[in-house]
């Protein structure tokens, strides 16, 4: 619930409006029961307990990388479903990577999150709960959020927008929009809707191929929203928001790593300040796709054509930290239905 909704609910119980702020701030500091809210009267706490519940996530697995300290959580939700969250430490602070859905229905050929399809959308509080629970469990202050975990944020945009409002709230975790990135596989109506919100967050677009033929082969979403229309939507997004877009590009051997594809990216990004983030492909056991051996060459080719390109540093290589791998392992081991 937003602060306004909680305040209204308090009003309906005959309470003054500042009670709304009190409850909101307890929830966003991680209270897991109304009984903890000791600046509310006992009768009010009991009344709230009868009318509402507080949903908290339960950590069913936690793995810490010995290589770089990255932590990966597998959380169990109220209905027994599971999602993953990853905590990464950088010089500029701690970044948390959160999931937006249980599973995913986008079907990208290289991604472990989509193998079992989508189970359901996450609620705003389940997305927020990942940030809050990670901060509380690890004792590390979260300064940045990336919506790059399991699921497609733009296939659950109402709940994602509500989550953004909550996590950005000054009375809540107060994480600035400029410290938040949202990644999409390219759902054009979602990009247009987000542009209208004029948020200062960073939009990341999973490009992975600049030509329709290759992109449709590895990303079925391209059959609905073609890459040429996607580039046009990105251009509009930049013009409307003034925010530079980041393009993700997982380097796949013999599929999307040819020089002509780098040239085509450069051609499409001409006049649009963008940034290409080359990602070394993480091996997914179920997929025949292999990591490219041309990443540096591809980066140089992009740079020589005026495109800023970086290679993403891989973290958590020893803890199944990428894209739905931990959830899949738990499912396969029959540990839980997830
Ligand atoms: N659904 C959203 C966000 C989740 S995926 C999206 O598609 O953008 C976050 C990023 O990881 C995406 O760019 C996705 O394409 C990439 N990714 C998925 N599987 C990967 C793999 N095996 N190796 C490298 N990157 C991968």
Coordinates of C-alpha atoms and ligand atoms in Angstrom, one line a residue:
X1 CA 0.0 0.0 0.0
X2 CA 1.1 3.5 -0.7
X3 CA 1.4 6.1 2.1
X4 CA -1.8 7.7 0.9
X5 CA -3.7 4.4 1.0
X6 CA -2.4 3.5 4.5
X7 CA -3.3 7.0 5.7
X8 CA -6.8 6.6 4.3
X9 CA -7.2 3.2 5.9
X10 CA -6.2 4.8 9.3
X11 CA -8.7 7.5 8.8
X12 CA -11.4 4.9 8.3
X13 CA -10.5 3.4 11.6
X14 CA -10.9 6.9 13.2
X15 CA -7.2 7.5 13.6
X16 CA -5.3 10.8 12.9
X17 CA -3.4 10.9 9.6
X18 CA 0.1 10.9 11.1
X19 CA -0.6 7.3 12.1
X20 CA -0.4 6.4 8.4
X21 CA 3.2 7.8 8.3
X22 CA 4.1 5.8 11.4
X23 CA 2.8 2.5 10.0
X24 CA 4.4 3.2 6.6
X25 CA 7.8 3.9 8.1
X26 CA 7.6 0.8 10.3
X27 CA 6.9 -1.4 7.3
X28 CA 9.7 0.1 5.3
X29 CA 12.2 -0.4 8.1
X30 CA 11.3 -4.1 8.0
X31 CA 8.8 -4.7 10.8
X32 CA 7.3 -8.1 10.4
X33 CA 4.4 -7.8 12.9
X34 CA 2.1 -5.1 14.1
X35 CA 3.1 -6.0 17.6
X36 CA 6.5 -4.4 17.0
X37 CA 5.0 -1.0 16.2
X38 CA 5.4 0.4 19.8
X39 CA 4.4 3.9 19.1
X40 CA 0.8 2.7 18.3
X41 CA -1.6 1.9 21.1
X42 CA -2.1 -1.8 21.9
X43 CA -5.8 -1.8 20.9
X44 CA -4.9 -0.3 17.5
X45 CA -2.1 -2.9 16.9
X46 CA -4.6 -5.6 17.7
X47 CA -7.2 -4.1 15.4
X48 CA -4.6 -3.9 12.6
X49 CA -3.6 -7.5 13.1
X50 CA -7.2 -8.6 12.6
X51 CA -7.7 -6.6 9.5
X52 CA -4.3 -6.8 7.7
X53 CA -1.3 -9.0 7.3
X54 CA 2.4 -8.2 6.7
X55 CA 4.0 -10.3 3.9
X56 CA 7.6 -11.1 4.5
X57 CA 10.0 -13.2 2.4
X58 CA 11.7 -16.2 3.9
X59 CA 15.3 -17.1 2.8
X60 CA 15.4 -20.7 1.8
X61 CA 18.9 -20.6 0.4
X62 CA 21.8 -18.2 0.6
X63 CA 25.1 -18.6 -1.2
X64 CA 28.1 -16.3 -0.8
X65 CA 30.8 -16.2 -3.5
X66 CA 34.3 -16.9 -2.3
X67 CA 35.6 -15.1 -5.3
X68 CA 34.0 -11.7 -4.9
X69 CA 31.5 -11.7 -2.0
X70 CA 28.5 -11.6 -4.2
X71 CA 25.5 -13.0 -2.3
X72 CA 22.6 -14.9 -3.9
X73 CA 19.3 -15.4 -2.1
X74 CA 16.5 -17.8 -3.0
X75 CA 13.3 -16.5 -1.3
X76 CA 10.1 -18.3 -0.6
X77 CA 6.9 -16.3 -1.1
X78 CA 3.6 -16.7 0.7
X79 CA 2.3 -19.2 -1.8
X80 CA 5.5 -21.4 -1.8
X81 CA 6.8 -19.9 -5.1
X82 CA 10.5 -18.9 -5.1
X83 CA 12.4 -16.1 -6.6
X84 CA 16.1 -15.0 -6.6
X85 CA 17.9 -11.8 -5.6
X86 CA 21.6 -11.1 -6.0
X87 CA 23.6 -8.6 -3.9
X88 CA 26.8 -7.3 -5.5
X89 CA 29.4 -5.0 -4.0
X90 CA 30.9 -2.3 -6.1
X91 CA 33.2 0.6 -5.2
X92 CA 30.2 3.0 -5.5
X93 CA 28.0 0.9 -3.2
X94 CA 25.9 -2.2 -3.0
X95 CA 23.6 -3.1 -5.9
X96 CA 20.7 -5.5 -5.5
X97 CA 19.3 -7.3 -8.6
X98 CA 15.6 -8.1 -8.0
X99 CA 13.1 -10.4 -9.8
X100 CA 9.8 -9.1 -11.1
X101 CA 7.9 -12.3 -11.8
X102 CA 8.0 -16.0 -10.8
X103 CA 9.4 -17.4 -14.0
X104 CA 9.1 -15.7 -17.3
X105 CA 7.1 -16.2 -20.5
X106 CA 9.4 -14.4 -23.0
X107 CA 11.2 -17.5 -24.1
X108 CA 14.8 -16.1 -24.8
X109 CA 16.9 -19.0 -26.0
X110 CA 19.9 -18.3 -23.8
X111 CA 18.1 -17.6 -20.5
X112 CA 17.5 -20.1 -17.6
X113 CA 14.6 -18.0 -16.1
X114 CA 12.2 -18.8 -18.9
X115 CA 12.6 -22.5 -19.1
X116 CA 9.6 -23.4 -17.0
X117 CA 7.5 -20.5 -18.3
X118 CA 5.8 -17.9 -16.1
X119 CA 4.0 -18.9 -12.9
X120 CA 2.8 -15.4 -11.8
X121 CA 3.5 -11.7 -11.4
X122 CA 5.1 -10.5 -8.2
X123 CA 3.2 -8.0 -6.2
X124 CA 4.8 -4.5 -5.5
X125 CA 5.5 -5.6 -1.9
X126 CA 7.2 -8.8 -3.0
X127 CA 9.5 -6.8 -5.2
X128 CA 10.2 -4.3 -2.4
X129 CA 10.6 -7.2 0.1
X130 CA 13.6 -8.4 -1.9
X131 CA 15.4 -5.1 -1.4
X132 CA 14.4 -4.8 2.2
X133 CA 15.1 -8.4 3.2
X134 CA 18.4 -8.4 1.4
X135 CA 19.5 -5.2 3.3
X136 CA 18.3 -6.6 6.6
X137 CA 19.8 -10.0 6.2
X138 CA 23.2 -8.9 4.9
X139 CA 23.5 -5.8 7.1
X140 CA 24.7 -4.0 4.0
X141 CA 23.1 -0.7 3.0
X142 CA 21.6 -1.0 -0.5
X143 CA 22.3 2.1 -2.7
X144 CA 21.4 0.8 -6.2
X145 CA 18.7 -1.4 -7.7
X146 CA 18.6 -3.2 -11.0
X147 CA 15.4 -4.9 -12.2
X148 CA 17.3 -7.6 -14.0
X149 CA 16.4 -10.7 -12.1
X150 CA 13.8 -13.3 -13.0
X151 CA 10.9 -12.1 -15.1
X152 CA 10.1 -9.3 -17.6
X153 CA 9.3 -6.0 -15.8
X154 CA 7.3 -4.7 -18.7
X155 CA 5.1 -7.8 -18.6
X156 CA 4.1 -6.6 -15.0
X157 CA 4.4 -2.9 -15.4
X158 CA 1.6 -1.8 -13.1
X159 CA 3.2 -3.6 -10.1
X160 CA 6.7 -2.5 -11.1
X161 CA 5.6 1.2 -11.2
X162 CA 4.1 0.9 -7.8
X163 CA 7.2 -0.7 -6.5
X164 CA 9.3 2.2 -7.9
X165 CA 7.0 4.7 -6.1
X166 CA 7.4 2.8 -2.8
X167 CA 11.1 2.2 -2.9
X168 CA 11.7 5.9 -3.9
X169 CA 9.5 7.3 -1.2
X170 CA 11.3 9.7 1.3
X171 CA 9.6 8.0 4.2
X172 CA 10.5 4.6 2.9
X173 CA 13.9 3.3 1.6
X174 CA 14.3 6.6 -0.3
X175 CA 16.4 5.1 -3.1
X176 CA 16.8 7.7 -5.9
X177 CA 15.5 7.0 -9.4
X178 CA 19.0 7.7 -10.7
X179 CA 20.2 4.7 -8.7
X180 CA 17.6 2.4 -10.4
X181 CA 17.8 0.5 -13.7
X182 CA 15.0 -1.3 -15.4
X183 CA 15.8 -3.9 -18.0
X184 CA 13.4 -5.0 -20.7
X185 CA 13.5 -7.5 -23.6
X186 CA 11.9 -4.8 -25.7
X187 CA 8.1 -4.6 -25.1
X188 CA 7.5 -1.4 -27.1
X189 CA 4.1 -0.3 -25.5
X190 CA 5.8 -0.7 -22.1
X191 CA 8.8 1.5 -23.2
X192 CA 6.3 4.1 -24.5
X193 CA 4.3 4.0 -21.2
X194 CA 7.5 4.3 -19.1
X195 CA 8.6 7.3 -21.2
X196 CA 5.3 9.1 -20.3
X197 CA 6.2 8.8 -16.6
X198 CA 9.4 10.8 -17.2
X199 CA 11.3 8.9 -14.5
X200 CA 15.0 9.6 -14.0
X201 CA 15.8 5.9 -13.9
X202 CA 18.0 4.1 -16.4
X203 CA 16.3 2.1 -19.1
X204 CA 18.3 -1.0 -20.2
X205 CA 17.2 -2.7 -23.4
X206 CA 18.2 -6.3 -24.0
X207 CA 19.2 -6.0 -27.7
X208 CA 21.3 -9.2 -28.3
X209 CA 21.0 -8.8 -32.1
X210 CA 20.6 -5.8 -34.4
X211 CA 19.0 -7.7 -37.2
X212 CA 15.5 -9.2 -37.2
X213 CA 16.4 -12.6 -38.4
X214 CA 18.9 -13.4 -35.6
X215 CA 16.9 -11.6 -33.0
X216 CA 13.7 -13.5 -33.8
X217 CA 15.7 -16.7 -33.5
X218 CA 17.0 -16.1 -30.0
X219 CA 14.3 -13.7 -28.7
X220 CA 10.7 -14.7 -29.7
X221 CA 9.5 -11.2 -28.5
X222 CA 11.1 -9.8 -31.7
X223 CA 8.3 -11.5 -33.7
X224 CA 5.8 -9.2 -31.9
X225 CA 8.0 -6.1 -31.6
X226 CA 10.6 -5.9 -34.3
X227 CA 14.0 -4.6 -33.7
X228 CA 13.7 -1.7 -36.2
X229 CA 10.6 -0.5 -34.3
X230 CA 12.4 -1.1 -31.1
X231 CA 15.3 1.2 -32.2
X232 CA 12.6 3.9 -33.1
X233 CA 10.9 3.5 -29.7
X234 CA 14.3 3.9 -28.0
X235 CA 15.0 7.1 -29.9
X236 CA 11.6 8.5 -28.8
X237 CA 12.3 7.4 -25.3
X238 CA 15.6 9.4 -25.3
X239 CA 13.9 12.4 -26.8
X240 CA 11.1 12.4 -24.3
X241 CA 13.2 11.7 -21.1
X242 CA 16.7 13.0 -22.0
X243 CA 18.0 9.7 -20.5
X244 CA 20.7 7.8 -22.3
X245 CA 19.7 4.1 -22.9
X246 CA 21.9 1.2 -22.0
X247 CA 21.8 -1.8 -24.5
X248 CA 22.6 -5.2 -23.2
X249 CA 24.3 -7.6 -25.6
X250 CA 25.1 -11.2 -24.5
X251 CA 28.0 -12.4 -26.8
X252 CA 27.0 -15.7 -28.4
X253 CA 29.5 -17.7 -30.5
X254 CA 28.7 -17.6 -34.2
X255 CA 25.2 -16.1 -33.6
X256 CA 25.5 -12.3 -32.9
X257 CA 29.2 -11.6 -32.8
X258 CA 30.1 -10.8 -36.4
X259 CA 31.6 -7.5 -37.5
X260 CA 28.6 -6.7 -39.7
X261 CA 26.3 -6.9 -36.6
X262 CA 28.5 -4.4 -34.8
X263 CA 28.3 -2.1 -37.8
X264 CA 24.5 -2.5 -37.9
X265 CA 24.3 -1.5 -34.2
X266 CA 26.4 1.6 -34.9
X267 CA 24.2 2.5 -37.8
X268 CA 21.1 2.3 -35.7
X269 CA 22.5 4.2 -32.8
X270 CA 23.7 7.1 -34.8
X271 CA 22.7 10.4 -33.3
X272 CA 21.3 8.7 -30.2
X273 CA 23.5 8.8 -27.1
X274 CA 23.5 5.1 -26.0
X275 CA 25.8 2.7 -24.4
X276 CA 26.4 -0.9 -25.3
X277 CA 27.1 -3.3 -22.4
X278 CA 28.6 -6.5 -23.8
X279 CA 27.9 -9.5 -21.5
X280 CA 29.9 -12.7 -21.6
X281 CA 27.3 -15.3 -22.1
X282 CA 26.7 -17.4 -19.0
X283 CA 26.5 -21.1 -19.9
X284 CA 23.0 -22.5 -19.3
X285 CA 23.1 -26.4 -19.1
X286 CA 19.8 -26.7 -21.1
X287 CA 21.0 -24.5 -24.0
X288 CA 23.4 -25.3 -26.9
X289 CA 24.5 -21.7 -27.2
X290 CA 28.2 -21.0 -26.3
X291 CA 30.0 -17.9 -25.2
X292 CA 31.7 -15.8 -28.0
X293 CA 35.4 -15.6 -28.3
X294 CA 35.3 -12.3 -30.1
X295 CA 34.1 -10.0 -27.4
X296 CA 37.1 -7.7 -27.4
X297 CA 37.2 -7.5 -31.2
X298 CA 33.4 -6.7 -31.2
X299 CA 34.0 -4.0 -28.6
X300 CA 36.8 -2.5 -30.7
X301 CA 34.6 -2.6 -33.8
X302 CA 31.8 -0.7 -32.0
X303 CA 34.2 1.8 -30.5
X304 CA 35.8 2.4 -33.9
X305 CA 32.4 3.3 -35.2
X306 CA 31.7 5.8 -32.4
X307 CA 29.7 3.6 -30.1
X308 CA 30.6 3.5 -26.4
X309 CA 30.9 -0.2 -25.4
X310 CA 32.0 -1.8 -22.2
X311 CA 32.4 -5.5 -21.2
X312 CA 30.4 -6.4 -18.1
X313 CA 32.4 -7.9 -15.3
X314 CA 31.1 -11.3 -14.3
X315 CA 30.4 -11.7 -10.6
X316 CA 29.4 -14.7 -8.5
X317 CA 30.7 -17.3 -11.1
X318 CA 30.9 -19.9 -8.4
X319 CA 27.3 -19.5 -7.0
X320 CA 24.9 -19.9 -10.0
X321 CA 24.4 -16.2 -9.8
X322 CA 23.0 -15.6 -13.2
X323 CA 19.5 -15.4 -14.5
X324 CA 17.3 -18.1 -12.9
X325 CA 20.0 -20.7 -12.4
X326 CA 19.6 -21.1 -8.6
X327 CA 15.8 -21.4 -8.9
X328 CA 16.2 -24.1 -11.6
X329 CA 18.6 -26.1 -9.5
X330 CA 16.3 -26.1 -6.5
X331 CA 13.4 -27.2 -8.8
X332 CA 15.5 -30.0 -10.3
X333 CA 16.7 -31.3 -7.0
X334 CA 13.1 -31.6 -6.1
X335 CA 13.7 -29.4 -3.0
X336 CA 10.5 -27.5 -3.6
X337 CA 8.0 -26.8 -6.3
X338 CA 9.1 -23.1 -6.6
Ligands
LIG1 N1 13.4 -9.6 -18.8 C1 14.4 -8.5 -18.7 C2 15.2 -8.5 -17.4 C3 15.8 -9.8 -17.0 S1 17.2 -10.5 -17.7 C4 15.2 -8.4 -19.9 O1 15.1 -9.3 -20.8 O2 16.0 -7.5 -20.1 C5 18.6 -9.5 -17.4 C6 19.6 -9.6 -18.5 O3 20.4 -10.8 -18.5 C7 19.0 -9.5 -19.9 O4 19.8 -8.6 -20.7 C8 19.1 -10.9 -20.4 O5 19.0 -11.0 -21.8 C9 20.4 -11.3 -19.8 N2 20.7 -12.8 -19.8 C10 19.8 -13.8 -19.7 N3 20.4 -15.0 -19.7 C11 21.7 -14.7 -19.9 C12 22.8 -15.6 -20.1 N4 22.7 -16.9 -20.1 N5 24.0 -15.0 -20.2 C13 24.1 -13.6 -20.3 N6 23.1 -12.8 -20.1 C14 21.9 -13.3 -20.0

